[in-house]
């Protein structure tokens, strides 16, 4: 069995005295797409920032190992130079930095062709976008594509993609899914945070996170079974099917248990299938 | 440097002309100018070295009048009404010696309905003690459009004092778009003082970019009076200071008429022991006018910084890239 490229051990994170991540254990393998699913506020981005080493995201407990080496206290730059990078959920805007330059930042040694190829992989022609600034004038979806192109161009060892699909139109989701697969084929370990089925389908492994706790890690199909067997009964126990959100206990459950929405979605899909069958 | 071949240069016969012109062209290039453009017959050009007009080339629709002053030049630049000047007019002002005073009195008259762009470069490459005083008046006629871009190069010693003081009047439906850039080499001391009156439906956009090092000092004073109905104004200030440099930005935007819209946008990045200050002043005299402002003063934005670090840049490289982009 290959060794995990990233190993997270008993990781806990508090911010402003609130627990955000609780005893997270996770292994991510090279050339695999590992999806992380969870409701808004469940701690997905926080886990991404903690792996990247962002300011304010130093864990209180636990370790992060990259290729067996403890990187828990390395700087962002040091981690990036080891081959870890992050495509931000809401990427920053840069006045006066051309898209082509931004995409090429992590490409070492510099390689124009790679930059052009990366832009093309996200359907942004280099001729049209290469010299535009990566600033506020890019649309939300364009900026997200640029971000993804920059990560792809860098050929990282571990790419953390924080909702690369948000703001991307439905017609282009296929392209994004292809690119994610292509990264895995090129040997990159992809840690994929997403809400979209289209992208979950690219995953080799799925983890479910709820209120900062990893509930489940396994094959996508098993993850679905987990929804049905563990979460739907949990929901039914609340006695509020079909999820009357005006009820305080449901609201509370939504607030505290990120899985509820996923369960709701899964159940809706199931109902849809039953009806069409 | 190649010699300049262009018609209508009576001045060329002056002794020493070629040497001085060559020096100015080099200075011009250091300020970001494109010497080849000065040689094109279809490009209007005015080159002033200290108190000497080295080159004055008019094209149809544009007239230059220049007379020497004791320490400079008085110039009138006139664009005929409805003239559409395709190629930007190239202006070049400079002082080549290490010491000197250059006093420019400039009067720009852009006729109604005219459309013109100016590219001005001011270069003081060897300055140890140079003072450049510029007193300008600009009149943009009805429905006329003036785009004025000025780039400076003050050498590496910080011995330049630049004091531009410009009064602008934009008539109904006119457009005035100006960009001032001083981001190469040292600044020395600069007090940039612009006041603009904007008539109905006219539009003013002013961008100022500067990068101060060592003990450089930048003062930006901009006052925009949105006097006419639906007049619009925007000021964008981008200043970076490091070492012990200081920057002070004072912008005033007045909304004095119905439908007037103004916005002031200031970013100043501070490193080392430098100090930056921003004082926006908003005055609104009409209940249907609106003026807004945004300012970010201080270190570079953490989110921007981390995004670059995550690609393997170190902090210095990342901050430098952000600053270079901002003042580009
Ligand atoms: N500085 C902070 N102080 C306190 N709580 C914080 C702070 N920053 C984030 N949080 C909380 O941490 C939790 C996890 O946030 P995070 O951004 O990781 O969620 P997420 O799973 O990425 O959500 P989304 O799907 O909306 O992107 C949220 O409840 C959020 O409110
Ligand atoms: Mg998030």
Coordinates of C-alpha atoms and ligand atoms in Angstrom, one line a residue:
Chain A
X1 CA 0.0 0.0 0.0
X2 CA 1.3 3.5 -0.9
X3 CA 2.0 5.9 2.0
X4 CA -0.3 8.8 2.5
X5 CA 1.2 12.1 1.3
X6 CA -0.7 14.0 4.0
X7 CA -1.5 12.7 7.4
X8 CA -3.5 14.7 9.9
X9 CA -3.4 13.4 13.4
X10 CA -5.8 14.3 16.2
X11 CA -6.0 17.9 15.0
X12 CA -8.0 20.4 17.0
X13 CA -8.4 24.1 16.3
X14 CA -10.1 26.9 18.3
X15 CA -10.7 30.4 17.1
X16 CA -11.7 33.1 19.4
X17 CA -12.3 30.4 22.0
X18 CA -14.8 28.5 19.8
X19 CA -14.0 25.0 18.8
X20 CA -13.8 24.8 15.0
X21 CA -12.1 21.5 14.4
X22 CA -12.3 18.5 16.8
X23 CA -9.9 15.7 16.7
X24 CA -9.6 15.5 13.0
X25 CA -7.8 12.4 11.6
X26 CA -7.3 12.2 7.8
X27 CA -5.0 10.6 5.3
X28 CA -4.7 11.8 1.7
X29 CA -2.9 9.7 -0.9
X30 CA -1.0 10.7 -4.1
X31 CA -2.9 10.6 -7.4
X32 CA -6.2 10.4 -5.5
X33 CA -9.1 12.8 -5.3
X34 CA -10.3 13.0 -1.7
X35 CA -13.5 14.9 -1.4
X36 CA -14.6 16.7 1.8
X37 CA -18.4 17.3 2.2
X38 CA -20.1 19.3 4.8
X39 CA -22.7 22.0 5.3
X40 CA -21.9 25.7 5.5
X41 CA -19.9 26.5 8.6
X42 CA -18.9 22.9 9.2
X43 CA -15.2 23.7 9.2
X44 CA -14.1 22.8 5.6
X45 CA -12.3 26.0 4.8
X46 CA -10.8 26.1 8.3
X47 CA -9.3 22.6 7.7
X48 CA -7.9 23.9 4.4
X49 CA -6.3 26.9 6.0
X50 CA -4.9 24.8 8.8
X51 CA -3.2 22.5 6.3
X52 CA -1.9 25.5 4.3
X53 CA -0.6 27.2 7.6
X54 CA -2.6 30.4 7.4
X55 CA -2.3 33.1 10.1
X56 CA -4.7 32.3 12.9
X57 CA -5.0 28.7 12.0
X58 CA -2.4 27.1 14.3
X59 CA -3.9 24.0 15.8
X60 CA -4.1 23.7 19.6
X61 CA -3.6 20.0 19.3
X62 CA -2.4 17.4 16.8
X63 CA 0.0 17.2 14.0
X64 CA 0.1 17.5 10.2
X65 CA 2.6 15.3 8.5
X66 CA 3.6 15.8 4.8
X67 CA 5.5 12.8 3.4
X68 CA 6.2 11.8 6.9
X69 CA 7.6 15.1 7.9
X70 CA 5.9 17.2 10.6
X71 CA 4.9 20.5 9.0
X72 CA 2.6 21.7 11.8
X73 CA 4.8 24.7 12.4
X74 CA 6.1 25.5 9.0
X75 CA 5.3 28.8 7.3
X76 CA 2.9 29.0 4.3
X77 CA 5.9 29.6 2.0
X78 CA 7.8 26.5 3.4
X79 CA 4.7 24.4 2.9
X80 CA 4.2 25.7 -0.6
X81 CA 7.8 25.0 -1.5
X82 CA 7.2 21.4 -0.3
X83 CA 4.4 21.2 -2.9
X84 CA 1.3 22.1 -1.0
X85 CA -1.0 24.8 -2.4
X86 CA -4.6 26.0 -2.1
X87 CA -7.2 27.3 -4.5
X88 CA -9.1 29.8 -2.3
X89 CA -12.9 29.6 -2.0
X90 CA -13.0 33.4 -2.6
X91 CA -9.7 34.3 -4.2
X92 CA -8.1 37.6 -3.6
X93 CA -8.1 40.3 -6.3
X94 CA -4.8 41.8 -7.4
X95 CA -4.6 45.2 -9.0
X96 CA -2.0 45.4 -11.7
X97 CA -1.0 41.7 -11.7
X98 CA -1.7 40.1 -15.0
X99 CA -3.6 36.8 -15.1
X100 CA -0.7 35.2 -17.0
X101 CA 1.8 36.3 -14.3
X102 CA -0.4 35.2 -11.5
X103 CA -0.9 31.7 -13.0
X104 CA 2.8 31.4 -13.5
X105 CA 3.8 32.4 -9.9
X106 CA 4.2 28.8 -8.7
X107 CA 5.7 27.5 -11.9
X108 CA 9.4 26.7 -11.3
X109 CA 11.3 27.1 -13.5
X110 CA 9.2 29.6 -15.3
X111 CA 7.3 28.0 -18.2
X112 CA 5.1 30.1 -20.5
X113 CA 3.7 27.0 -22.3
X114 CA 2.6 25.6 -19.0
X115 CA 0.7 28.8 -18.2
X116 CA -1.0 28.8 -21.5
X117 CA -1.9 25.2 -21.1
X118 CA -3.3 25.8 -17.6
X119 CA -5.5 28.7 -18.8
X120 CA -6.8 26.6 -21.6
X121 CA -7.6 23.8 -19.3
X122 CA -10.1 26.1 -17.5
X123 CA -11.4 27.5 -20.8
X124 CA -9.8 30.9 -20.5
X125 CA -7.9 31.6 -23.8
X126 CA -4.4 33.0 -22.8
X127 CA -4.7 35.5 -25.7
X128 CA -7.8 37.1 -24.2
X129 CA -7.0 36.7 -20.5
X130 CA -3.2 36.5 -20.1
X131 CA -2.7 40.2 -20.0
X132 CA -5.8 41.2 -18.1
X133 CA -5.3 42.1 -14.4
X134 CA -6.4 39.5 -11.9
X135 CA -8.4 42.3 -10.3
X136 CA -12.0 43.2 -9.6
X137 CA -12.8 43.4 -13.3
X138 CA -12.7 39.6 -13.6
X139 CA -16.1 38.1 -13.0
X140 CA -16.4 35.7 -10.0
X141 CA -16.4 32.7 -12.1
X142 CA -13.4 33.9 -14.2
X143 CA -11.5 34.6 -11.0
X144 CA -12.2 31.1 -9.7
X145 CA -11.0 29.6 -13.0
X146 CA -7.8 31.6 -12.8
X147 CA -7.3 30.3 -9.3
X148 CA -7.7 26.7 -10.5
X149 CA -5.4 27.3 -13.4
X150 CA -2.7 28.7 -11.1
X151 CA -2.9 25.6 -8.9
X152 CA -2.7 23.3 -11.9
X153 CA 0.2 25.2 -13.5
X154 CA 2.2 24.8 -10.3
X155 CA 2.2 21.0 -10.5
X156 CA 1.8 20.7 -6.7
X157 CA 2.1 17.5 -4.8
X158 CA -1.0 18.3 -2.8
X159 CA -3.7 20.6 -4.2
X160 CA -6.4 21.8 -1.8
X161 CA -9.3 23.0 -3.8
X162 CA -11.9 24.9 -1.7
X163 CA -15.1 24.8 -3.6
X164 CA -13.6 25.2 -7.1
X165 CA -17.2 24.8 -8.4
X166 CA -18.8 27.7 -6.6
X167 CA -19.7 30.4 -9.1
X168 CA -18.9 28.2 -12.0
X169 CA -21.8 27.7 -14.5
X170 CA -23.4 24.3 -14.8
X171 CA -22.1 23.9 -18.4
X172 CA -18.5 24.3 -17.3
X173 CA -18.6 21.9 -14.4
X174 CA -17.6 19.1 -16.7
X175 CA -14.4 20.9 -17.6
X176 CA -13.6 21.5 -14.0
X177 CA -14.2 17.9 -13.2
X178 CA -12.0 16.9 -16.1
X179 CA -9.2 19.1 -14.8
X180 CA -9.4 17.6 -11.3
X181 CA -9.2 14.1 -12.8
X182 CA -6.3 15.2 -14.9
X183 CA -4.4 16.5 -11.9
X184 CA -4.9 13.2 -10.1
X185 CA -3.7 11.3 -13.2
X186 CA -0.6 13.6 -13.2
X187 CA 0.0 12.3 -9.7
X188 CA -1.3 15.2 -7.6
X189 CA -3.2 14.4 -4.4
X190 CA -6.3 16.5 -4.6
X191 CA -8.2 17.5 -1.5
X192 CA -11.5 18.6 -2.9
X193 CA -14.0 20.6 -0.9
X194 CA -17.3 20.7 -2.7
X195 CA -21.1 20.8 -2.5
X196 CA -21.6 19.5 -6.1
X197 CA -22.5 15.9 -7.1
X198 CA -20.8 16.5 -10.4
X199 CA -17.5 16.8 -8.6
X200 CA -18.1 14.3 -5.9
X201 CA -18.3 11.8 -8.8
X202 CA -14.6 12.5 -9.5
X203 CA -13.6 11.5 -6.0
X204 CA -11.9 8.3 -5.0
X205 CA -12.5 8.9 -1.3
X206 CA -15.1 11.0 0.5
X207 CA -15.0 12.4 4.0
X208 CA -18.0 13.9 5.7
X209 CA -17.4 16.7 8.1
X210 CA -20.0 18.0 10.6
X211 CA -19.5 20.6 13.2
X212 CA -15.7 20.3 12.9
X213 CA -15.7 16.5 13.3
X214 CA -15.0 14.0 10.6
X215 CA -17.9 11.6 10.7
X216 CA -17.0 9.3 8.0
X217 CA -14.3 8.5 5.4
X218 CA -14.7 6.0 2.7
X219 CA -15.7 5.2 -0.9
X220 CA -18.3 7.6 -2.4
X221 CA -20.9 4.8 -2.5
X222 CA -20.4 4.0 1.2
X223 CA -20.7 7.6 2.0
X224 CA -24.1 7.7 0.4
X225 CA -25.1 4.6 2.4
X226 CA -23.9 6.3 5.5
X227 CA -26.2 9.2 4.7
X228 CA -29.2 6.9 4.4
X229 CA -28.5 4.5 7.2
X230 CA -27.2 7.0 9.8
X231 CA -28.4 10.4 9.0
X232 CA -31.9 9.8 7.7
X233 CA -32.9 7.9 10.9
X234 CA -31.3 10.7 12.9
X235 CA -33.5 13.1 11.0
X236 CA -36.6 11.0 11.3
X237 CA -36.0 10.8 15.0
X238 CA -36.5 14.6 15.0
X239 CA -40.0 13.8 13.7
X240 CA -40.0 16.6 11.3
X241 CA -40.0 15.0 7.9
X242 CA -40.3 16.7 5.4
X243 CA -38.0 19.0 7.3
X244 CA -40.2 21.8 8.5
X245 CA -37.6 24.5 9.0
X246 CA -40.0 26.6 11.0
X247 CA -39.5 24.2 13.9
X248 CA -36.9 25.3 16.4
X249 CA -35.4 21.8 16.7
X250 CA -34.9 21.6 13.0
X251 CA -33.4 25.0 12.9
X252 CA -31.1 24.0 15.7
X253 CA -30.2 20.8 13.9
X254 CA -29.4 22.8 10.8
X255 CA -27.2 25.1 12.7
X256 CA -25.4 22.5 14.7
X257 CA -25.4 19.5 12.3
X258 CA -24.1 20.2 8.9
X259 CA -25.1 16.9 7.6
X260 CA -28.8 17.7 7.6
X261 CA -28.7 19.6 4.4
X262 CA -26.7 16.9 2.7
X263 CA -29.1 14.3 4.0
X264 CA -32.0 16.4 2.7
X265 CA -30.4 16.6 -0.7
X266 CA -29.7 12.9 -0.7
X267 CA -33.2 12.1 0.3
X268 CA -34.6 14.5 -2.3
X269 CA -32.6 12.7 -5.0
X270 CA -33.8 9.4 -3.7
X271 CA -37.4 10.5 -3.8
X272 CA -36.9 11.8 -7.3
X273 CA -35.5 8.5 -8.4
X274 CA -38.4 6.6 -6.8
X275 CA -40.9 8.9 -8.5
X276 CA -39.3 8.5 -12.0
X277 CA -39.0 4.7 -11.6
Chain B
X1 CA 21.2 57.9 -29.4
X2 CA 20.1 58.4 -33.0
X3 CA 19.6 61.9 -34.3
X4 CA 16.1 63.2 -34.5
X5 CA 14.8 63.8 -38.1
X6 CA 11.6 65.7 -38.2
X7 CA 10.5 68.7 -40.1
X8 CA 9.8 72.2 -38.6
X9 CA 12.6 72.4 -36.1
X10 CA 14.1 75.8 -36.5
X11 CA 15.7 75.2 -33.1
X12 CA 18.0 72.5 -34.4
X13 CA 20.5 75.0 -35.7
X14 CA 21.4 76.1 -32.2
X15 CA 24.9 75.1 -31.1
X16 CA 25.0 72.1 -28.8
X17 CA 21.5 71.2 -29.8
X18 CA 22.3 67.6 -30.8
X19 CA 24.1 66.8 -27.5
X20 CA 21.4 68.3 -25.3
X21 CA 18.7 66.5 -27.4
X22 CA 20.5 63.2 -27.0
X23 CA 20.7 63.7 -23.2
X24 CA 17.0 64.6 -23.1
X25 CA 16.1 61.6 -25.1
X26 CA 18.0 59.4 -22.7
X27 CA 16.3 61.0 -19.7
X28 CA 13.0 60.7 -21.5
X29 CA 13.6 57.0 -21.9
X30 CA 14.5 56.7 -18.2
X31 CA 11.1 58.2 -17.4
X32 CA 9.4 55.6 -19.4
X33 CA 9.1 57.5 -22.6
X34 CA 9.5 56.0 -26.1
X35 CA 12.1 58.0 -28.0
X36 CA 11.1 56.6 -31.3
X37 CA 7.6 58.2 -31.0
X38 CA 9.2 61.6 -30.9
X39 CA 10.6 61.1 -34.4
X40 CA 7.3 60.3 -36.1
X41 CA 6.0 63.2 -38.2
X42 CA 2.4 62.4 -37.3
X43 CA 3.1 62.8 -33.6
X44 CA 3.0 66.3 -32.1
X45 CA 5.9 66.9 -29.7
X46 CA 7.2 69.5 -27.3
X47 CA 10.6 69.0 -25.6
X48 CA 11.8 71.4 -23.0
X49 CA 15.2 71.2 -21.4
X50 CA 15.5 73.6 -18.4
X51 CA 14.4 76.9 -20.0
X52 CA 15.0 75.9 -23.7
X53 CA 12.5 74.5 -26.1
X54 CA 14.5 71.8 -27.9
X55 CA 11.8 70.6 -30.1
X56 CA 8.4 71.8 -31.0
X57 CA 6.5 69.9 -33.6
X58 CA 2.9 70.7 -34.4
X59 CA 0.4 68.7 -36.4
X60 CA -2.9 69.9 -37.8
X61 CA -5.3 70.8 -35.0
X62 CA -2.6 71.5 -32.4
X63 CA -0.7 74.7 -31.7
X64 CA 2.2 75.2 -29.4
X65 CA 3.4 78.6 -28.2
X66 CA 6.4 78.7 -26.0
X67 CA 8.6 81.5 -24.7
X68 CA 11.5 81.2 -22.4
X69 CA 11.4 82.5 -18.8
X70 CA 14.5 83.1 -16.7
X71 CA 14.2 79.6 -15.2
X72 CA 11.8 77.9 -17.4
X73 CA 9.3 78.2 -20.1
X74 CA 5.8 79.6 -20.6
X75 CA 3.8 77.4 -22.9
X76 CA 0.4 77.5 -24.4
X77 CA -1.0 74.3 -25.9
X78 CA -4.1 74.7 -27.9
X79 CA -6.2 72.0 -29.5
X80 CA -8.7 73.3 -32.1
X81 CA -12.4 72.7 -31.5
X82 CA -13.6 69.4 -32.8
X83 CA -10.1 68.3 -33.6
X84 CA -9.6 64.5 -33.2
X85 CA -6.0 63.9 -32.5
X86 CA -5.3 60.3 -33.2
X87 CA -1.7 59.9 -31.8
X88 CA -1.0 61.0 -28.3
X89 CA 0.8 64.3 -28.1
X90 CA 4.3 63.7 -26.5
X91 CA 5.6 66.2 -24.0
X92 CA 9.0 66.0 -22.4
X93 CA 10.3 68.2 -19.6
X94 CA 13.5 67.8 -17.9
X95 CA 16.6 69.2 -16.3
X96 CA 19.8 67.3 -17.1
X97 CA 22.4 69.0 -14.8
X98 CA 22.6 68.1 -11.1
X99 CA 21.3 71.5 -10.1
X100 CA 18.7 73.8 -11.4
X101 CA 15.3 75.3 -11.3
X102 CA 12.7 74.7 -13.9
X103 CA 9.5 76.8 -13.8
X104 CA 6.9 75.7 -16.3
X105 CA 3.8 77.9 -16.8
X106 CA 1.5 75.8 -18.9
X107 CA -1.8 76.7 -20.3
X108 CA -3.9 74.0 -22.0
X109 CA -6.9 75.0 -24.0
X110 CA -8.9 72.0 -25.4
X111 CA -11.5 73.3 -27.8
X112 CA -15.2 72.3 -27.6
X113 CA -15.7 68.8 -29.0
X114 CA -12.0 68.1 -29.4
X115 CA -10.5 64.7 -28.4
X116 CA -6.8 64.4 -27.5
X117 CA -4.4 62.4 -25.4
X118 CA -1.2 63.7 -23.9
X119 CA 1.8 61.6 -22.8
X120 CA 4.1 63.7 -20.6
X121 CA 7.4 62.6 -19.2
X122 CA 9.4 64.6 -16.7
X123 CA 12.9 63.5 -16.1
X124 CA 15.6 64.8 -13.7
X125 CA 18.0 61.9 -13.9
X126 CA 21.0 63.5 -12.3
X127 CA 19.3 65.7 -9.8
X128 CA 21.2 66.6 -6.6
X129 CA 19.3 69.8 -6.2
X130 CA 16.6 70.4 -8.7
X131 CA 13.3 72.2 -8.3
X132 CA 10.6 71.7 -10.8
X133 CA 7.7 74.1 -10.4
X134 CA 4.7 73.6 -12.6
X135 CA 1.8 76.0 -12.7
X136 CA -0.8 74.7 -15.1
X137 CA -4.2 75.7 -16.1
X138 CA -6.3 73.3 -18.1
X139 CA -9.6 74.1 -19.8
X140 CA -11.5 71.2 -21.3
X141 CA -14.3 72.6 -23.6
X142 CA -17.8 71.4 -24.0
X143 CA -18.0 67.7 -24.9
X144 CA -14.2 67.7 -25.3
X145 CA -12.1 64.8 -24.0
X146 CA -8.6 65.1 -22.6
X147 CA -6.6 62.2 -21.4
X148 CA -3.4 63.3 -19.7
X149 CA -0.8 60.8 -18.5
X150 CA 2.3 62.1 -16.8
X151 CA 5.2 60.0 -15.7
X152 CA 8.2 61.2 -13.7
X153 CA 11.7 60.0 -13.2
X154 CA 13.7 61.8 -10.5
X155 CA 17.0 59.9 -10.4
X156 CA 18.3 58.0 -7.4
X157 CA 19.5 60.7 -5.0
X158 CA 16.3 62.2 -3.9
X159 CA 17.5 65.7 -4.6
X160 CA 14.4 66.7 -6.5
X161 CA 11.6 68.9 -5.4
X162 CA 8.5 68.8 -7.6
X163 CA 5.6 71.1 -7.1
X164 CA 2.9 70.8 -9.7
X165 CA -0.1 73.1 -9.1
X166 CA -2.8 72.7 -11.6
X167 CA -6.2 74.2 -12.0
X168 CA -8.7 72.5 -14.2
X169 CA -12.1 73.5 -15.6
X170 CA -14.2 70.9 -17.4
X171 CA -17.1 72.3 -19.3
X172 CA -20.5 70.6 -19.8
X173 CA -20.2 67.1 -21.2
X174 CA -16.4 67.2 -21.1
X175 CA -14.1 64.4 -20.0
X176 CA -10.8 64.8 -18.1
X177 CA -8.9 61.7 -17.4
X178 CA -5.5 62.1 -15.8
X179 CA -2.9 59.7 -14.5
X180 CA 0.3 60.7 -12.7
X181 CA 3.0 58.1 -12.1
X182 CA 6.1 58.4 -10.0
X183 CA 7.2 54.9 -9.2
X184 CA 10.8 54.6 -10.5
X185 CA 13.8 55.8 -8.6
X186 CA 13.4 58.3 -5.8
X187 CA 10.8 60.9 -5.4
X188 CA 12.5 63.5 -3.3
X189 CA 9.8 65.9 -2.3
X190 CA 6.6 66.2 -4.2
X191 CA 3.6 68.3 -3.5
X192 CA 0.9 67.5 -6.0
X193 CA -1.9 70.0 -6.0
X194 CA -4.8 69.7 -8.4
X195 CA -8.2 71.4 -8.2
X196 CA -10.9 70.6 -10.7
X197 CA -14.3 72.2 -11.4
X198 CA -16.7 69.9 -13.2
X199 CA -19.7 71.2 -15.1
X200 CA -22.9 69.3 -15.9
X201 CA -22.6 65.7 -17.1
X202 CA -18.8 66.1 -17.3
X203 CA -16.6 63.4 -16.0
X204 CA -13.3 63.6 -14.2
X205 CA -11.0 60.7 -13.3
X206 CA -7.7 61.3 -11.5
X207 CA -5.2 58.5 -10.7
X208 CA -2.1 59.2 -8.8
X209 CA 0.6 56.6 -8.2
X210 CA 3.8 57.0 -6.2
X211 CA 6.4 54.9 -4.5
X212 CA 8.5 56.6 -1.8
X213 CA 11.8 55.3 -0.4
X214 CA 14.4 56.6 2.1
X215 CA 13.3 60.1 3.2
X216 CA 11.0 60.8 0.3
X217 CA 8.0 62.9 0.9
X218 CA 4.8 62.8 -1.1
X219 CA 1.9 65.2 -0.6
X220 CA -1.2 64.7 -2.8
X221 CA -3.9 67.4 -2.6
X222 CA -6.8 66.9 -4.9
X223 CA -10.0 68.9 -4.8
X224 CA -12.9 68.1 -7.1
X225 CA -16.0 70.4 -7.3
X226 CA -18.8 68.6 -8.9
X227 CA -20.7 71.7 -9.7
X228 CA -23.0 70.7 -12.6
X229 CA -26.0 68.4 -12.7
X230 CA -24.9 64.7 -13.1
X231 CA -21.2 65.7 -12.9
X232 CA -19.1 62.7 -12.0
X233 CA -15.7 62.5 -10.3
X234 CA -13.4 59.7 -9.2
X235 CA -10.0 60.0 -7.5
X236 CA -7.8 56.9 -7.2
X237 CA -4.7 57.2 -5.1
X238 CA -2.1 54.5 -4.9
X239 CA 0.9 55.2 -2.7
X240 CA 3.5 52.9 -1.3
X241 CA 6.1 54.1 1.2
X242 CA 9.1 52.3 2.8
X243 CA 12.1 53.2 4.9
X244 CA 11.3 56.6 6.5
X245 CA 9.3 57.9 3.6
X246 CA 6.1 59.8 4.3
X247 CA 3.0 60.3 2.3
X248 CA 0.0 62.5 3.0
X249 CA -3.1 62.3 0.8
X250 CA -5.8 65.0 1.1
X251 CA -8.7 64.5 -1.2
X252 CA -11.8 66.6 -1.3
X253 CA -14.9 65.8 -3.3
X254 CA -17.8 68.2 -3.4
X255 CA -21.2 67.2 -4.6
X256 CA -22.9 70.5 -5.4
X257 CA -25.6 69.7 -7.9
X258 CA -28.4 67.2 -8.3
X259 CA -27.3 63.8 -9.6
X260 CA -23.6 64.6 -9.0
X261 CA -21.7 61.4 -8.1
X262 CA -18.2 61.3 -6.6
X263 CA -16.0 58.6 -5.2
X264 CA -12.5 58.7 -3.7
X265 CA -10.5 55.6 -3.5
X266 CA -7.2 55.5 -1.6
X267 CA -4.8 52.7 -0.9
X268 CA -1.5 53.4 0.8
X269 CA 0.9 50.6 1.7
X270 CA 3.3 51.2 4.5
X271 CA 6.5 49.3 5.2
X272 CA 9.4 49.7 7.6
X273 CA 9.2 53.0 9.5
X274 CA 7.4 54.9 6.8
X275 CA 4.2 56.9 7.6
X276 CA 1.1 57.3 5.5
X277 CA -1.8 59.5 6.1
X278 CA -5.2 59.9 4.3
X279 CA -7.6 62.7 4.9
X280 CA -10.7 62.5 2.7
X281 CA -13.1 65.4 2.9
X282 CA -16.7 65.0 1.6
X283 CA -18.9 67.9 1.2
X284 CA -22.4 67.6 -0.3
X285 CA -24.6 70.6 -0.9
X286 CA -27.4 69.0 -2.7
X287 CA -29.8 66.4 -1.4
X288 CA -29.6 64.5 -4.7
X289 CA -25.8 64.3 -4.9
X290 CA -23.7 61.5 -3.4
X291 CA -20.1 61.2 -2.6
X292 CA -18.5 58.0 -1.2
X293 CA -14.9 57.1 -0.2
X294 CA -12.9 54.1 0.6
X295 CA -9.4 53.9 2.0
X296 CA -7.1 51.2 3.0
X297 CA -3.9 52.3 4.7
X298 CA -1.3 50.1 6.2
X299 CA 0.3 46.8 5.6
X300 CA -0.6 44.7 2.5
X301 CA -3.9 42.9 2.7
X302 CA -3.3 39.6 4.5
X303 CA -5.5 37.6 2.2
X304 CA -3.6 38.8 -0.9
X305 CA -0.3 38.1 0.8
X306 CA -1.2 34.5 1.8
X307 CA -2.5 33.8 -1.7
X308 CA 0.9 34.6 -3.0
X309 CA 2.8 32.8 -0.2
X310 CA 0.8 29.7 -1.1
X311 CA 2.5 29.7 -4.5
X312 CA 5.9 29.6 -2.8
X313 CA 6.8 33.3 -2.7
X314 CA 8.4 34.5 0.5
X315 CA 6.9 37.5 2.3
X316 CA 9.3 40.1 0.7
X317 CA 8.7 38.9 -2.8
X318 CA 5.0 38.8 -2.2
X319 CA 4.8 42.3 -0.7
X320 CA 6.9 43.6 -3.5
X321 CA 4.7 42.0 -6.2
X322 CA 1.6 43.5 -4.6
X323 CA 3.1 47.0 -4.4
X324 CA 4.5 46.8 -7.9
X325 CA 1.1 45.7 -9.2
X326 CA -0.7 48.5 -7.3
X327 CA 1.4 51.3 -8.6
X328 CA 1.9 49.9 -12.1
Ligands
LIG1 N1 -12.4 34.1 13.5 C1 -13.4 33.3 13.8 N2 -13.9 33.3 15.1 C2 -14.9 32.5 15.4 N3 -15.4 31.6 14.6 C3 -15.0 31.5 13.4 C4 -13.9 32.4 12.9 N4 -13.7 32.1 11.6 C5 -14.6 31.1 11.3 N5 -15.3 30.8 12.3 C6 -16.4 29.8 12.3 O1 -15.8 28.5 12.0 C7 -16.8 27.7 11.5 C8 -16.2 27.0 10.2 O2 -16.0 27.9 9.2 P1 -15.5 27.5 7.8 O3 -15.3 28.7 7.0 O4 -14.4 26.6 8.0 O5 -16.8 26.7 7.2 P2 -17.0 26.0 5.8 O6 -17.3 24.6 6.1 O7 -15.8 26.3 4.9 O8 -18.3 26.7 5.3 P3 -18.8 27.1 3.8 O9 -19.4 25.9 3.2 O10 -19.8 28.2 4.1 O11 -17.6 27.6 3.1 C9 -18.0 28.6 11.1 O12 -19.0 28.3 12.1 C10 -17.5 30.0 11.3 O13 -18.5 30.8 11.8
LIG2 MG1 -15.6 27.4 3.2

